[in-house]
Short mmCIF file of C-alpha atoms in Angstrom, two decimals:
data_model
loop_
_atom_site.label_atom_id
_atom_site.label_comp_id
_atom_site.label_asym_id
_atom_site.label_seq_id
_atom_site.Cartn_x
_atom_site.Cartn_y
_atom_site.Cartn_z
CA UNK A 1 136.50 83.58 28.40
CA UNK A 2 133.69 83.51 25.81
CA UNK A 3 132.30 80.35 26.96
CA UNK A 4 132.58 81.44 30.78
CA UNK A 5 130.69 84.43 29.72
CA UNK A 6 127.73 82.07 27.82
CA UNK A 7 127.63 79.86 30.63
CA UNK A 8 127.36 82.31 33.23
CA UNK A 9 124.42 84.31 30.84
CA UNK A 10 122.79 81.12 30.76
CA UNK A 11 123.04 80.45 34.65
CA UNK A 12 121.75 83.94 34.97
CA UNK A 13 118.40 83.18 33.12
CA UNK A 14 117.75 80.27 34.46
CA UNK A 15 117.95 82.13 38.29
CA UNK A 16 116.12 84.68 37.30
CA UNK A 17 112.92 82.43 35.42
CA UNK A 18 113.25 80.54 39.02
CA UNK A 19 112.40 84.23 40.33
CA UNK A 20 109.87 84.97 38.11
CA UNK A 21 112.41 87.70 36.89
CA UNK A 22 111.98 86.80 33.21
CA UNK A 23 109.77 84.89 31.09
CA UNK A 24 110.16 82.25 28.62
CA UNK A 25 110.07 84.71 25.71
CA UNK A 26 112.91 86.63 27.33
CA UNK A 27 115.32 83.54 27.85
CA UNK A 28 114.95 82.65 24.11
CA UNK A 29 116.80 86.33 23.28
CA UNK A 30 119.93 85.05 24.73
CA UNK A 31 122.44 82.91 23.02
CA UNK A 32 122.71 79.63 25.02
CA UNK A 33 126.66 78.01 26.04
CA UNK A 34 127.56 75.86 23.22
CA UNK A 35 129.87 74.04 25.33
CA UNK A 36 128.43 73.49 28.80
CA UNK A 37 131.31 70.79 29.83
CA UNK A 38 131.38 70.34 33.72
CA UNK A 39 134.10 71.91 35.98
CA UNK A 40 136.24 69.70 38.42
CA UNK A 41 134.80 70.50 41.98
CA UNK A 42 136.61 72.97 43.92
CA UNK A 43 136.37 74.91 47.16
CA UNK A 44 136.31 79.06 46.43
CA UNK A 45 138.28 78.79 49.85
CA UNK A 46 139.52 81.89 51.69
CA UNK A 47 142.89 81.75 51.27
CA UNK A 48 144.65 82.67 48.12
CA UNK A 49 145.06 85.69 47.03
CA UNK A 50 144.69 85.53 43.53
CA UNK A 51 141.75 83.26 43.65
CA UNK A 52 139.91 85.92 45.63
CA UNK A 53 140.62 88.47 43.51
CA UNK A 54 139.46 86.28 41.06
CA UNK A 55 135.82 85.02 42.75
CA UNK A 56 135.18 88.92 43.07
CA UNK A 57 135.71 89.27 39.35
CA UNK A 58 133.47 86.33 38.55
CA UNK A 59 130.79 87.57 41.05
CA UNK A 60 130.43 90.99 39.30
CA UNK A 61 130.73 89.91 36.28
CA UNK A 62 127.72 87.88 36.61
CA UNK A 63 126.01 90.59 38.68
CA UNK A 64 126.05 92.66 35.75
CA UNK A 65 124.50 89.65 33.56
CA UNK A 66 121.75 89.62 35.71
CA UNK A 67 121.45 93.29 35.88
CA UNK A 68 120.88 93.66 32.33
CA UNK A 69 118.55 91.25 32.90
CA UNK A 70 116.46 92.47 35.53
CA UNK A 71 117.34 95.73 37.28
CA UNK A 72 115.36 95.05 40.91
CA UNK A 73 117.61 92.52 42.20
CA UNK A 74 119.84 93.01 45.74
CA UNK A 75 123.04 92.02 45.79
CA UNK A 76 126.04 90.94 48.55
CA UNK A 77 128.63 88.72 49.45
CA UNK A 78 128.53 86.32 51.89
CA UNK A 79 130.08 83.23 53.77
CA UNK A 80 128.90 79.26 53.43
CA UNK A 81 129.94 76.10 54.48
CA UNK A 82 129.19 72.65 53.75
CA UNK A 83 128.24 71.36 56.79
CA UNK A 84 127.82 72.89 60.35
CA UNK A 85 131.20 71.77 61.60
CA UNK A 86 132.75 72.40 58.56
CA UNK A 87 135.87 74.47 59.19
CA UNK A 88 136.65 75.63 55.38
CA UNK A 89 134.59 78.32 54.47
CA UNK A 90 133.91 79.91 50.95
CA UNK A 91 132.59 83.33 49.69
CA UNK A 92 129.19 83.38 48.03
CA UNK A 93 126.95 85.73 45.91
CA UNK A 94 123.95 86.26 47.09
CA UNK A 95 121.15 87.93 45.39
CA UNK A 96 117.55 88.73 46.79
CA UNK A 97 114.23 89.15 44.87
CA UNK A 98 110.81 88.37 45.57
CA UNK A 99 111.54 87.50 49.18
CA UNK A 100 114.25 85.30 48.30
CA UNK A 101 117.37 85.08 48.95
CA UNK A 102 119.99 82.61 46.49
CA UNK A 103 123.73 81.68 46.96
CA UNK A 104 125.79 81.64 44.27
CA UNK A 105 129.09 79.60 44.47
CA UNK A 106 132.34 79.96 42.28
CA UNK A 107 133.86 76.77 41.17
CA UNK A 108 136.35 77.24 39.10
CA UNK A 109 135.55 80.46 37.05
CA UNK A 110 131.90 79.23 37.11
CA UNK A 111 129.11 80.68 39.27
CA UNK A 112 127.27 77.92 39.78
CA UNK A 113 124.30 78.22 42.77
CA UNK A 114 124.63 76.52 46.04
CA UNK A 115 122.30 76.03 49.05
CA UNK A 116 122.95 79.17 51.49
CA UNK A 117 123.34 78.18 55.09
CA UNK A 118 122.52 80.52 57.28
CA UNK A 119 124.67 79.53 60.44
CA UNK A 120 122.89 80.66 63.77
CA UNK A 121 120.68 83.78 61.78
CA UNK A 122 117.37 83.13 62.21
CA UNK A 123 115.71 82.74 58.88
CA UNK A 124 112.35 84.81 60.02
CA UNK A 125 114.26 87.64 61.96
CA UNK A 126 116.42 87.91 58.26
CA UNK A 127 115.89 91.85 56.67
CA UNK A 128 117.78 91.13 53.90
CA UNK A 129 117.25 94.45 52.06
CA UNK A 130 118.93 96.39 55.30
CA UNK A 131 122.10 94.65 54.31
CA UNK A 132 121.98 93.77 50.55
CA UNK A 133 122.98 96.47 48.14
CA UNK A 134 121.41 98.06 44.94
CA UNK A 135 123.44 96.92 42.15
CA UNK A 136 125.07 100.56 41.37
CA UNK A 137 126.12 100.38 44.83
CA UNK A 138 127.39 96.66 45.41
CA UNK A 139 129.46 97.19 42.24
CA UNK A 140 131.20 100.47 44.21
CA UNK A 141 132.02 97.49 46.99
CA UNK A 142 136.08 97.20 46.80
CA UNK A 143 136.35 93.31 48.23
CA UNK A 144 134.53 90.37 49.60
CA UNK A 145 132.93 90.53 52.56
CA UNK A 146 130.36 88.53 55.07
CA UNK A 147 127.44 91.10 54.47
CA UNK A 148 125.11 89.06 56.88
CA UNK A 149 127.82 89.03 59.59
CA UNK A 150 127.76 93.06 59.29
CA UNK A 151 124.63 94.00 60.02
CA UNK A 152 124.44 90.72 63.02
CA UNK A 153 123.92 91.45 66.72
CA UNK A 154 123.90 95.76 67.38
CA UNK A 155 126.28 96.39 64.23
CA UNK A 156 123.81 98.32 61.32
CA UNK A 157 124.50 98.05 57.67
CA UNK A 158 122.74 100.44 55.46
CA UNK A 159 123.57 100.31 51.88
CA UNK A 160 121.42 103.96 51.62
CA UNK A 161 124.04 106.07 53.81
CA UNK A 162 127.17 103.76 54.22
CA UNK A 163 128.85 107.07 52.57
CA UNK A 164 126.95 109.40 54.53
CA UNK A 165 129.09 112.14 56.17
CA UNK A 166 129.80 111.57 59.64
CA UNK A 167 129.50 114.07 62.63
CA UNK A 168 132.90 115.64 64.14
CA UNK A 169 134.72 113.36 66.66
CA UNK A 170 136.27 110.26 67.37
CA UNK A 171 135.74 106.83 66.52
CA UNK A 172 136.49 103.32 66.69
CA UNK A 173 135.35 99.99 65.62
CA UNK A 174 136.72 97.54 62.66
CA UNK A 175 138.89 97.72 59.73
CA UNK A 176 137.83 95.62 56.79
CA UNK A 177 139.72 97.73 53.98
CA UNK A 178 140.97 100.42 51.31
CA UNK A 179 139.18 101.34 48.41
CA UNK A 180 141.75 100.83 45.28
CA UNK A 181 143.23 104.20 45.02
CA UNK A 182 143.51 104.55 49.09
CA UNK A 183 141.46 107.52 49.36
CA UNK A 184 138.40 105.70 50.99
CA UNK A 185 138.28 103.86 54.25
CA UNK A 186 135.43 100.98 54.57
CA UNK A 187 134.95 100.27 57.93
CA UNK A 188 131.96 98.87 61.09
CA UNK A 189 132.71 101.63 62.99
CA UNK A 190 130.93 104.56 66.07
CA UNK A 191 131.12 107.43 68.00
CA UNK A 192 132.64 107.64 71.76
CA UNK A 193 129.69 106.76 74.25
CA UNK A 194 129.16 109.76 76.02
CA UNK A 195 128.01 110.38 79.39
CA UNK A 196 125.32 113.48 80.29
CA UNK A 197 127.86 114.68 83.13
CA UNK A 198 130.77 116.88 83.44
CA UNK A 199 133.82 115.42 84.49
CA UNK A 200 133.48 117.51 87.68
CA UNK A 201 130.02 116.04 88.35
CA UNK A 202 131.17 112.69 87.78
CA UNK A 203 133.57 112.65 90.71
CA UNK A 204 131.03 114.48 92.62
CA UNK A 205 128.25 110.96 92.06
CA UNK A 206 127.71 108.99 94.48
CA UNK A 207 126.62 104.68 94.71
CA UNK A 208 123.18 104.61 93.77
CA UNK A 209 123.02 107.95 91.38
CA UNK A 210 121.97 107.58 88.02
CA UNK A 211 123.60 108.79 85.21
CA UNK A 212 122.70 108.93 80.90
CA UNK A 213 125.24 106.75 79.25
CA UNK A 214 124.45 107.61 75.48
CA UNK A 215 120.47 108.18 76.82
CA UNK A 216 120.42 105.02 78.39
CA UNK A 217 119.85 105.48 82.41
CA UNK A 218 122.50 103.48 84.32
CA UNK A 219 122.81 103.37 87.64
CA UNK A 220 126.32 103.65 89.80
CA UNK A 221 127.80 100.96 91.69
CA UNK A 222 130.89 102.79 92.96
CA UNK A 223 133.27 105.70 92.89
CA UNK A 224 136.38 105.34 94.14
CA UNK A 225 139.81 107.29 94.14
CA UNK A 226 142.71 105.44 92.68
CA UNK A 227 146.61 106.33 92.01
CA UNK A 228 149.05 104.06 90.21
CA UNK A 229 152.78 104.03 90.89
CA UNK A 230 153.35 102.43 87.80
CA UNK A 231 151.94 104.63 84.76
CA UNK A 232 151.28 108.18 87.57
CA UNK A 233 147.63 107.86 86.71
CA UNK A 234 145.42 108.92 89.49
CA UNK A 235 141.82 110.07 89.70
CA UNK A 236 139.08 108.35 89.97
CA UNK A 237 137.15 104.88 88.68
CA UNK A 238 133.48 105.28 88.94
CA UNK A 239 131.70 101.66 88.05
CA UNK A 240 128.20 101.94 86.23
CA UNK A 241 125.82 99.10 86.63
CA UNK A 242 127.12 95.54 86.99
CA UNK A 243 130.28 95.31 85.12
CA UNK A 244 130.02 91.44 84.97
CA UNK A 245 126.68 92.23 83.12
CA UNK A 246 127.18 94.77 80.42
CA UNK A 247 128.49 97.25 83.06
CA UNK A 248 131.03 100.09 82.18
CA UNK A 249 133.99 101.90 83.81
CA UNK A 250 134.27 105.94 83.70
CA UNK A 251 138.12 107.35 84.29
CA UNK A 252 138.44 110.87 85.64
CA UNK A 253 141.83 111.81 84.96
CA UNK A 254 143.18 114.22 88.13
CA UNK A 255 146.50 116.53 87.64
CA UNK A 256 148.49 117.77 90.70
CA UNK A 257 145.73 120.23 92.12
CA UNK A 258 143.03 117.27 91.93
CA UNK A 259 141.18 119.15 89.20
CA UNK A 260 140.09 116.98 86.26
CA UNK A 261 142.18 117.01 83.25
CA UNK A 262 140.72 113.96 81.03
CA UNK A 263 138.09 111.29 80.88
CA UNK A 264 137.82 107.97 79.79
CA UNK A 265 134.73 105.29 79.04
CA UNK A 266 135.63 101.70 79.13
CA UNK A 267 134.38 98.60 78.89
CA UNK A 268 134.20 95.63 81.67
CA UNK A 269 137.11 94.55 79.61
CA UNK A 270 139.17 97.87 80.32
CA UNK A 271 138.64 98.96 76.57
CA UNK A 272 137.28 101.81 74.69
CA UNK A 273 134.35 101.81 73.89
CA UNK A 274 132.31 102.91 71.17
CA UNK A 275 128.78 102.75 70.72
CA UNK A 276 126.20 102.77 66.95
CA UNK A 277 128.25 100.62 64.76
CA UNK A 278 127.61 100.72 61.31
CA UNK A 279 129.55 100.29 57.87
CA UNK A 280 130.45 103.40 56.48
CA UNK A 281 132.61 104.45 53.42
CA UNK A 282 134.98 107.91 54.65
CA UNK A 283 136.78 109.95 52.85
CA UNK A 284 140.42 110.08 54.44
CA UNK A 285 141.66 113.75 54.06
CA UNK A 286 144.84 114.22 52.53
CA UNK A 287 147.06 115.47 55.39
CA UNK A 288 145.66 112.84 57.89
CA UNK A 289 148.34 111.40 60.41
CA UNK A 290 147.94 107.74 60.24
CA UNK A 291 149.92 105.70 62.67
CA UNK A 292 151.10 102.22 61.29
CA UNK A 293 152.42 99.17 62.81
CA UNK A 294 153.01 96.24 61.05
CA UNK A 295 153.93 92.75 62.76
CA UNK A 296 154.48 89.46 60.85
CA UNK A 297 155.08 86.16 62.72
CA UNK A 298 155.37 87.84 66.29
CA UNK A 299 157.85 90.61 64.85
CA UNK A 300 157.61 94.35 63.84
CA UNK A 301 158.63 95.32 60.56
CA UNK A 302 158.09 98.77 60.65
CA UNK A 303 156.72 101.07 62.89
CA UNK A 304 155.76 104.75 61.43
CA UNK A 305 153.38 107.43 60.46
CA UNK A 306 152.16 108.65 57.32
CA UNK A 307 149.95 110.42 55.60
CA UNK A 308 146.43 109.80 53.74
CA UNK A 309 148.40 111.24 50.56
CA UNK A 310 151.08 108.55 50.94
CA UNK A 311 149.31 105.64 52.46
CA UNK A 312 148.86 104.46 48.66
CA UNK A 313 152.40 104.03 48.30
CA UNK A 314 153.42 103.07 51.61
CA UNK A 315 150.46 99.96 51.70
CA UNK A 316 151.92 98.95 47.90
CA UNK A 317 155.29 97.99 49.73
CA UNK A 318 152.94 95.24 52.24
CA UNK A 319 150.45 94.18 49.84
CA UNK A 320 152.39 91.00 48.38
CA UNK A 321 154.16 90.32 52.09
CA UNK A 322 151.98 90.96 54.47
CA UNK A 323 149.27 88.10 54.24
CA UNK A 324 146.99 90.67 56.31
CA UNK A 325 146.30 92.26 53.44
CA UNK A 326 144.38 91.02 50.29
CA UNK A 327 144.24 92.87 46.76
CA UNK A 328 141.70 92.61 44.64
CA UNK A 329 142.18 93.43 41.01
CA UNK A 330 139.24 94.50 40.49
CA UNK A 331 138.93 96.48 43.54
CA UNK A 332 140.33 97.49 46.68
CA UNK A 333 142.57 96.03 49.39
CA UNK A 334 141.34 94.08 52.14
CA UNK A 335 142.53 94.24 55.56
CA UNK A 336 141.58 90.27 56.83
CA UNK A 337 140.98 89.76 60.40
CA UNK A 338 139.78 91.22 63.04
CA UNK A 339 141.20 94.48 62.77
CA UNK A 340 140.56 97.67 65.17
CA UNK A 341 140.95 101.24 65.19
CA UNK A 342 140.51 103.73 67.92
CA UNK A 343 140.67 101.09 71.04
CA UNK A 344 144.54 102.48 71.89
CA UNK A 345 145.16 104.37 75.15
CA UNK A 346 148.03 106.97 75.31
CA UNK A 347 150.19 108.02 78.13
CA UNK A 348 148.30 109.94 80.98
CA UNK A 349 145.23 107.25 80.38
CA UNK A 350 143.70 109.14 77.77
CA UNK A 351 142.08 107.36 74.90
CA UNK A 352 143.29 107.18 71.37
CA UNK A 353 139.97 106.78 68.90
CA UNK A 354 140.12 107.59 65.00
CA UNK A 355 138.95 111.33 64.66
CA UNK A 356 136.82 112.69 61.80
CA UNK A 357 136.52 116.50 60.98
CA UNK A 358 134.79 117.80 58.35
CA UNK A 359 133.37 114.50 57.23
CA UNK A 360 136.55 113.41 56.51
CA UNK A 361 139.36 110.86 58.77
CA UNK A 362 142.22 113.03 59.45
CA UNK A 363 143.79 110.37 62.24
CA UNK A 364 143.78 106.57 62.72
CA UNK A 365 146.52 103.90 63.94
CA UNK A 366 146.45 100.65 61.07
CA UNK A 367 148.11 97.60 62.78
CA UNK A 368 148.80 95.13 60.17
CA UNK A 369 149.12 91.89 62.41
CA UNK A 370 149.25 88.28 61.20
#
């Protein structure tokens, strides 16, 4: 461990002269590796569990040696790959300074730099310090993650409010994971769109009317009245620009009488939607209702609810069986995948989003799939 510690110091230094983050004078006060013997190659591959834990230790570890080092560095984790068609990715470091931004690799216990590929992001159009972390902060960060990959396309990663309290409401978007204790919920996630009419207006439009769909102006293709044998929905579907084209469906929920009784945004894909992504750290309140399914290899375990004061204990019965879960020793759990919350729709075609009150999540469904 002392010599992993020496030759990570010394890698440290040597990044940070390459910076302009120390001078020669400085790199002479540290003690340099007296063994510096070299490490068998080896992928940091996504895939076990204890390696990963381990890679995350290694990463802050030398975080912190270059933190003592120089305190003005930005910090995240990212993805790399060998090649382009490379299948077998690994988790990198990287750090930013001076308009730079290095990868650092973990072979074997060492952190060892490595050219970062940057896979379809256009180098020029990069903002790295939108999505790169202060150290105080990136050290609060419970697993790995693709930071670059959170803050690409309309998805916004601020490292200045990602716990920020959020408005009252509901929301979806993706899982990515559980602080340590289970109190915390990391996640990309938004508000319901919302539309500037009332649900009695909106069967009232008309094809060509335009409408505010979160400010944006849209205008309507169709409304239509629709009943379904099947699930006793009826009301009506009112189509907002071209749905092949970004367009969006509005469901107006009708009870016996015809009058309204519930409405419903979705997507050209039939799902809810949510709009303002961005990654945000909430507090989940201690009574919340959180509805859990958990599936491995096509089959459901266990199907229940609990609450945020017992999720702790009911996620430490899953953490060494379920392989959609990673736990980091150092940190927090993972959820791996491409996990969603708040895109279920219950009985009566109403939708089923995560809801906050009072800055804090007091209901969200978890499926555990792999």
């Amino acid at each position: 461990m002392k010599n992993k510690k020496l030759i990570a110091t010394f890698l440290c230094i040597s990044m940070l002269m390459a910076l302009g983050g120390c001078d020669e004078s400085e790199a002479k006060k540290t003690e340099e590796p007296e063994d510096t013997e070299e490490p068998e190659e080896s992928d940091n591959e996504t895939g076990n569990d204890n390696d990963l834990s381990m890679i995350y230790s290694d990463f802050r570890e030398f975080a912190t040696a270059l933190n003592d080092i120089n305190g003005d560095l930005l910090y995240g984790f990212g993805k790399n790959s060998d090649g382009l068609y490379d299948t077998q990715w690994e988790y990198v470091l990287l750090v930013y300074s001076d308009n730079e931004v290095l990868a650092y690799r973990d072979n074997n216990g060492i952190v060892e730099s490595v050219e970062q590929d940057y896979f379809g992001y256009n180098e020029e159009e990069w903002a790295p310090e939108t999505f790169l972390f202060e150290y105080e902060d990136f050290m609060q960060f419970p697993f790995l993650e693709d930071f670059p990959n959170l803050a690409d396309g309309e998805k916004m990663v601020d490292p200045k409010t990602i716990d920020a309290v959020l408005p009252d409401g509901g929301y979806g978007g993706q899982l990515l994971g559980f602080s340590s204790d289970m109190k915390y919920f990391y996640g990309l996630i938004g508000p319901e769109r919302t539309i500037d009419k009332t649900m009695e207006e909106c069967i009232d439009l008309k094809a060509g009317d335009k409408v505010k769909l979160d400010g944006s102006e849209m205008e309507v293709a169709s409304v239509k009245y629709s009943e379904d044998d099947n699930s006793q929905w009826k009301g009506y579907v009112i189509t907002l620009g071209e749905i092949d084209y970004g367009g969006f469906f509005v469901f107006i929920g009708v009870d016996d009488n015809g009058d309204p009784n519930g409405m419903l945004i979705l997507d050209s894909f039939a799902n809810p939607t949510f709009s303002y992504y961005k990654l945000c750290k909430v507090p989940i309140a201690e009574d919340a209702e959180i509805s859990v399914k958990v599936n491995i290899d096509g089959e459901y375990k266990d199907i229940t609810t609990v609450k945020g004061s017992e999720l702790s204990d009911y996620m430490s019965k899953w953490i060494d069986g379920c392989p959609a879960l990673t736990k980091f020793e150092d940190g927090g759990v993972k959820v791996n995948g491409y996990t969603m919350v708040g895109f279920g729709i219950q009985d009566g075609w109403t939708g089923d989003p995560a809801s906050i009150e009072n800055g804090e999540l007091v209901y969200f469904d978890l499926m555990l799939w792999s």
